[in-house]
Amino acid sequence: MASKQTRERGFSLTEMLVAVGILGILCSIAIPSYISNIHKTCQTEVANILNILSSTVSSYKAINGTYPETWEDVSEVAVVMTKAGPANAADGNLTEAITTPACDFTISKSSDDASGLFTFTATPDAETGDKAEFNAMSCIDLNNGASDLKLGRRDAEGAVTAEALTCRRQP
């Protein structure tokens, strides 16, 4: 009787380890870039919201002759969406934070200037690690129409601060 030699088909352990190693290296390169792009996309979305808020505040002043004080005032001109739906009286004053429906940014008026300067700050909810650096700030001076928008990690080293905004000329 002749013995039949059968050869098992499949991958050896060495081949599997090499494949997993290559996959791990590719993932370690791609995943941080992917996460960074997600943060930048959310930051761009919130920058658009800040631009709309600046225009809406200006429109409110033009229509009513006074500065808006609450989120409900701003929503009279253009609806401001929050995670709970359109902004209303329950959302309080502009200095109280609201949360955007997507990407979980909190937005609030960060200036208490009675002379028509409105500064809005948008900060990621989960301020852990690098995500906090993807904040955004905007300002509008309702006296001269000047406005500015800055994005963290794009217009500044790390998170952007109010000092980076130029809505008024410094004396």
C-alpha atoms as a PDB file:
ATOM      1  CA  MET A   1       0.000   0.000   0.000  1.00  0.00           C
ATOM      2  CA  ALA A   2       1.242   3.387  -0.939  1.00  0.00           C
ATOM      3  CA  SER A   3       0.825   6.150   1.519  1.00  0.00           C
ATOM      4  CA  LYS A   4      -0.767   9.324   0.249  1.00  0.00           C
ATOM      5  CA  GLN A   5       0.774  12.573   1.309  1.00  0.00           C
ATOM      6  CA  THR A   6      -1.798  15.262   1.643  1.00  0.00           C
ATOM      7  CA  ARG A   7      -0.872  18.843   1.945  1.00  0.00           C
ATOM      8  CA  GLU A   8      -2.997  21.105   4.086  1.00  0.00           C
ATOM      9  CA  ARG A   9      -4.123  24.259   2.344  1.00  0.00           C
ATOM     10  CA  GLY A  10      -4.113  27.600   4.158  1.00  0.00           C
ATOM     11  CA  PHE A  11      -1.793  30.219   5.577  1.00  0.00           C
ATOM     12  CA  SER A  12       1.069  29.511   7.903  1.00  0.00           C
ATOM     13  CA  LEU A  13       1.352  31.272  11.259  1.00  0.00           C
ATOM     14  CA  THR A  14       4.218  33.383   9.943  1.00  0.00           C
ATOM     15  CA  GLU A  15       2.178  34.598   6.990  1.00  0.00           C
ATOM     16  CA  MET A  16      -0.728  35.510   9.274  1.00  0.00           C
ATOM     17  CA  LEU A  17       1.546  37.439  11.658  1.00  0.00           C
ATOM     18  CA  VAL A  18       3.067  39.397   8.769  1.00  0.00           C
ATOM     19  CA  ALA A  19      -0.394  40.262   7.403  1.00  0.00           C
ATOM     20  CA  VAL A  20      -1.657  41.381  10.826  1.00  0.00           C
ATOM     21  CA  GLY A  21       1.504  43.456  11.357  1.00  0.00           C
ATOM     22  CA  ILE A  22       1.090  45.231   8.026  1.00  0.00           C
ATOM     23  CA  LEU A  23      -2.586  45.869   8.790  1.00  0.00           C
ATOM     24  CA  GLY A  24      -1.647  47.307  12.198  1.00  0.00           C
ATOM     25  CA  ILE A  25       0.896  49.694  10.658  1.00  0.00           C
ATOM     26  CA  LEU A  26      -1.622  50.901   8.070  1.00  0.00           C
ATOM     27  CA  CYS A  27      -4.263  51.461  10.763  1.00  0.00           C
ATOM     28  CA  SER A  28      -1.843  53.390  12.978  1.00  0.00           C
ATOM     29  CA  ILE A  29      -1.254  55.777  10.065  1.00  0.00           C
ATOM     30  CA  ALA A  30      -4.849  56.091   8.822  1.00  0.00           C
ATOM     31  CA  ILE A  31      -6.921  56.281  12.026  1.00  0.00           C
ATOM     32  CA  PRO A  32      -5.391  59.495  13.484  1.00  0.00           C
ATOM     33  CA  SER A  33      -5.833  61.227  10.124  1.00  0.00           C
ATOM     34  CA  TYR A  34      -9.437  60.028   9.919  1.00  0.00           C
ATOM     35  CA  ILE A  35     -10.226  61.272  13.445  1.00  0.00           C
ATOM     36  CA  SER A  36      -8.598  64.626  12.700  1.00  0.00           C
ATOM     37  CA  ASN A  37     -10.730  64.977   9.581  1.00  0.00           C
ATOM     38  CA  ILE A  38     -13.885  64.245  11.610  1.00  0.00           C
ATOM     39  CA  HIS A  39     -12.919  67.011  14.083  1.00  0.00           C
ATOM     40  CA  LYS A  40     -12.239  69.450  11.223  1.00  0.00           C
ATOM     41  CA  THR A  41     -15.594  68.639   9.631  1.00  0.00           C
ATOM     42  CA  CYS A  42     -17.437  69.305  12.892  1.00  0.00           C
ATOM     43  CA  GLN A  43     -15.434  72.498  13.363  1.00  0.00           C
ATOM     44  CA  THR A  44     -16.435  73.679   9.882  1.00  0.00           C
ATOM     45  CA  GLU A  45     -20.075  72.931  10.661  1.00  0.00           C
ATOM     46  CA  VAL A  46     -19.966  74.960  13.867  1.00  0.00           C
ATOM     47  CA  ALA A  47     -18.130  77.782  12.057  1.00  0.00           C
ATOM     48  CA  ASN A  48     -21.090  77.993   9.677  1.00  0.00           C
ATOM     49  CA  ILE A  49     -23.445  78.182  12.664  1.00  0.00           C
ATOM     50  CA  LEU A  50     -21.348  81.019  14.147  1.00  0.00           C
ATOM     51  CA  ASN A  51     -21.495  82.917  10.839  1.00  0.00           C
ATOM     52  CA  ILE A  52     -25.270  82.539  10.780  1.00  0.00           C
ATOM     53  CA  LEU A  53     -25.492  83.694  14.418  1.00  0.00           C
ATOM     54  CA  SER A  54     -23.501  86.844  13.617  1.00  0.00           C
ATOM     55  CA  SER A  55     -25.784  87.651  10.682  1.00  0.00           C
ATOM     56  CA  THR A  56     -28.869  86.895  12.749  1.00  0.00           C
ATOM     57  CA  VAL A  57     -27.764  89.156  15.607  1.00  0.00           C
ATOM     58  CA  SER A  58     -27.176  91.963  13.108  1.00  0.00           C
ATOM     59  CA  SER A  59     -30.595  91.379  11.536  1.00  0.00           C
ATOM     60  CA  TYR A  60     -32.287  91.358  14.954  1.00  0.00           C
ATOM     61  CA  LYS A  61     -30.720  94.752  15.752  1.00  0.00           C
ATOM     62  CA  ALA A  62     -31.826  96.152  12.376  1.00  0.00           C
ATOM     63  CA  ILE A  63     -35.400  94.878  12.792  1.00  0.00           C
ATOM     64  CA  ASN A  64     -35.997  95.610  16.489  1.00  0.00           C
ATOM     65  CA  GLY A  65     -33.587  98.460  17.221  1.00  0.00           C
ATOM     66  CA  THR A  66     -32.228  96.650  20.287  1.00  0.00           C
ATOM     67  CA  TYR A  67     -29.650  93.963  20.916  1.00  0.00           C
ATOM     68  CA  PRO A  68     -30.894  90.395  21.379  1.00  0.00           C
ATOM     69  CA  GLU A  69     -30.536  89.133  24.930  1.00  0.00           C
ATOM     70  CA  THR A  70     -31.873  85.579  24.764  1.00  0.00           C
ATOM     71  CA  TRP A  71     -31.681  82.623  22.403  1.00  0.00           C
ATOM     72  CA  GLU A  72     -35.404  83.065  21.830  1.00  0.00           C
ATOM     73  CA  ASP A  73     -34.755  86.647  20.598  1.00  0.00           C
ATOM     74  CA  VAL A  74     -32.250  85.325  18.052  1.00  0.00           C
ATOM     75  CA  SER A  75     -34.647  82.553  16.995  1.00  0.00           C
ATOM     76  CA  GLU A  76     -37.262  85.177  16.099  1.00  0.00           C
ATOM     77  CA  VAL A  77     -35.114  86.133  13.100  1.00  0.00           C
ATOM     78  CA  ALA A  78     -33.660  82.734  12.172  1.00  0.00           C
ATOM     79  CA  VAL A  79     -34.242  79.471  13.973  1.00  0.00           C
ATOM     80  CA  VAL A  80     -31.305  78.407  16.111  1.00  0.00           C
ATOM     81  CA  MET A  81     -31.306  74.633  16.430  1.00  0.00           C
ATOM     82  CA  THR A  82     -30.202  72.903  19.613  1.00  0.00           C
ATOM     83  CA  LYS A  83     -30.025  69.254  20.536  1.00  0.00           C
ATOM     84  CA  ALA A  84     -33.525  69.589  22.028  1.00  0.00           C
ATOM     85  CA  GLY A  85     -34.974  71.369  18.981  1.00  0.00           C
ATOM     86  CA  PRO A  86     -35.389  75.073  18.167  1.00  0.00           C
ATOM     87  CA  ALA A  87     -34.000  77.474  20.785  1.00  0.00           C
ATOM     88  CA  ASN A  88     -36.702  78.950  23.008  1.00  0.00           C
ATOM     89  CA  ALA A  89     -37.173  80.772  26.336  1.00  0.00           C
ATOM     90  CA  ALA A  90     -35.991  77.706  28.266  1.00  0.00           C
ATOM     91  CA  ASP A  91     -32.515  78.075  26.706  1.00  0.00           C
ATOM     92  CA  GLY A  92     -32.055  81.357  28.586  1.00  0.00           C
ATOM     93  CA  ASN A  93     -29.763  84.281  27.871  1.00  0.00           C
ATOM     94  CA  LEU A  94     -27.167  84.288  25.133  1.00  0.00           C
ATOM     95  CA  THR A  95     -24.464  83.833  27.773  1.00  0.00           C
ATOM     96  CA  GLU A  96     -25.950  80.424  28.652  1.00  0.00           C
ATOM     97  CA  ALA A  97     -24.589  77.594  26.510  1.00  0.00           C
ATOM     98  CA  ILE A  98     -26.673  75.672  24.015  1.00  0.00           C
ATOM     99  CA  THR A  99     -25.591  72.394  22.414  1.00  0.00           C
ATOM    100  CA  THR A 100     -25.564  71.998  18.649  1.00  0.00           C
ATOM    101  CA  PRO A 101     -27.633  69.135  17.221  1.00  0.00           C
ATOM    102  CA  ALA A 102     -24.624  67.509  15.569  1.00  0.00           C
ATOM    103  CA  CYS A 103     -21.022  67.154  16.721  1.00  0.00           C
ATOM    104  CA  ASP A 104     -21.871  68.184  20.334  1.00  0.00           C
ATOM    105  CA  PHE A 105     -20.438  71.707  20.437  1.00  0.00           C
ATOM    106  CA  THR A 106     -21.612  74.175  23.075  1.00  0.00           C
ATOM    107  CA  ILE A 107     -22.161  77.726  21.869  1.00  0.00           C
ATOM    108  CA  SER A 108     -22.542  80.815  24.035  1.00  0.00           C
ATOM    109  CA  LYS A 109     -22.019  84.549  23.926  1.00  0.00           C
ATOM    110  CA  SER A 110     -18.711  85.063  25.674  1.00  0.00           C
ATOM    111  CA  SER A 111     -18.664  88.868  25.799  1.00  0.00           C
ATOM    112  CA  ASP A 112     -20.619  91.142  28.099  1.00  0.00           C
ATOM    113  CA  ASP A 113     -19.980  94.277  26.071  1.00  0.00           C
ATOM    114  CA  ALA A 114     -22.936  96.673  26.115  1.00  0.00           C
ATOM    115  CA  SER A 115     -21.596  98.639  23.143  1.00  0.00           C
ATOM    116  CA  GLY A 116     -22.685  96.217  20.433  1.00  0.00           C
ATOM    117  CA  LEU A 117     -19.797  93.761  20.329  1.00  0.00           C
ATOM    118  CA  PHE A 118     -20.999  90.175  20.246  1.00  0.00           C
ATOM    119  CA  THR A 119     -18.435  87.407  20.671  1.00  0.00           C
ATOM    120  CA  PHE A 120     -19.610  83.805  20.341  1.00  0.00           C
ATOM    121  CA  THR A 121     -17.561  80.808  21.439  1.00  0.00           C
ATOM    122  CA  ALA A 122     -18.104  77.234  20.252  1.00  0.00           C
ATOM    123  CA  THR A 123     -16.341  74.541  22.229  1.00  0.00           C
ATOM    124  CA  PRO A 124     -16.423  70.758  21.747  1.00  0.00           C
ATOM    125  CA  ASP A 125     -18.325  69.069  24.595  1.00  0.00           C
ATOM    126  CA  ALA A 126     -15.721  66.393  25.270  1.00  0.00           C
ATOM    127  CA  GLU A 127     -12.685  68.534  26.057  1.00  0.00           C
ATOM    128  CA  THR A 128     -10.271  65.669  26.252  1.00  0.00           C
ATOM    129  CA  GLY A 129      -7.070  65.400  24.353  1.00  0.00           C
ATOM    130  CA  ASP A 130      -6.738  67.271  21.084  1.00  0.00           C
ATOM    131  CA  LYS A 131     -10.485  67.701  20.517  1.00  0.00           C
ATOM    132  CA  ALA A 132     -10.596  70.858  22.695  1.00  0.00           C
ATOM    133  CA  GLU A 133      -8.233  72.553  20.237  1.00  0.00           C
ATOM    134  CA  PHE A 134     -10.898  72.371  17.524  1.00  0.00           C
ATOM    135  CA  ASN A 135     -12.899  75.243  19.033  1.00  0.00           C
ATOM    136  CA  ALA A 136     -14.193  78.245  17.078  1.00  0.00           C
ATOM    137  CA  MET A 137     -14.837  81.885  17.951  1.00  0.00           C
ATOM    138  CA  SER A 138     -16.572  84.674  16.096  1.00  0.00           C
ATOM    139  CA  CYS A 139     -17.336  88.308  16.780  1.00  0.00           C
ATOM    140  CA  ILE A 140     -19.391  91.049  15.218  1.00  0.00           C
ATOM    141  CA  ASP A 141     -19.369  94.739  16.063  1.00  0.00           C
ATOM    142  CA  LEU A 142     -22.880  96.005  15.361  1.00  0.00           C
ATOM    143  CA  ASN A 143     -21.649  99.614  15.296  1.00  0.00           C
ATOM    144  CA  ASN A 144     -19.323  99.278  12.318  1.00  0.00           C
ATOM    145  CA  GLY A 145     -20.327  95.885  10.842  1.00  0.00           C
ATOM    146  CA  ALA A 146     -16.865  94.369  11.310  1.00  0.00           C
ATOM    147  CA  SER A 147     -16.837  90.641  11.941  1.00  0.00           C
ATOM    148  CA  ASP A 148     -14.244  87.916  12.332  1.00  0.00           C
ATOM    149  CA  LEU A 149     -14.128  84.150  12.690  1.00  0.00           C
ATOM    150  CA  LYS A 150     -11.200  82.073  13.920  1.00  0.00           C
ATOM    151  CA  LEU A 151     -10.824  78.310  14.164  1.00  0.00           C
ATOM    152  CA  GLY A 152      -8.592  76.469  16.615  1.00  0.00           C
ATOM    153  CA  ARG A 153      -5.658  74.548  15.092  1.00  0.00           C
ATOM    154  CA  ARG A 154      -6.227  76.331  11.770  1.00  0.00           C
ATOM    155  CA  ASP A 155      -5.908  80.000  12.722  1.00  0.00           C
ATOM    156  CA  ALA A 156      -3.992  79.492  15.968  1.00  0.00           C
ATOM    157  CA  GLU A 157      -1.542  77.152  17.636  1.00  0.00           C
ATOM    158  CA  GLY A 158      -4.017  75.011  19.535  1.00  0.00           C
ATOM    159  CA  ALA A 159      -7.324  76.472  20.715  1.00  0.00           C
ATOM    160  CA  VAL A 160      -8.250  79.954  19.510  1.00  0.00           C
ATOM    161  CA  THR A 161      -8.754  82.744  22.083  1.00  0.00           C
ATOM    162  CA  ALA A 162     -10.675  86.029  22.031  1.00  0.00           C
ATOM    163  CA  GLU A 163      -7.417  87.954  21.605  1.00  0.00           C
ATOM    164  CA  ALA A 164      -7.090  86.478  18.101  1.00  0.00           C
ATOM    165  CA  LEU A 165     -10.334  88.112  16.950  1.00  0.00           C
ATOM    166  CA  THR A 166     -10.230  91.535  15.296  1.00  0.00           C
ATOM    167  CA  CYS A 167     -13.655  93.148  15.298  1.00  0.00           C
ATOM    168  CA  ARG A 168     -12.459  96.451  16.691  1.00  0.00           C
ATOM    169  CA  ARG A 169      -9.385  98.480  16.132  1.00  0.00           C
ATOM    170  CA  GLN A 170      -7.153  98.695  19.138  1.00  0.00           C
ATOM    171  CA  PRO A 171      -6.387 102.314  20.160  1.00  0.00           C
END
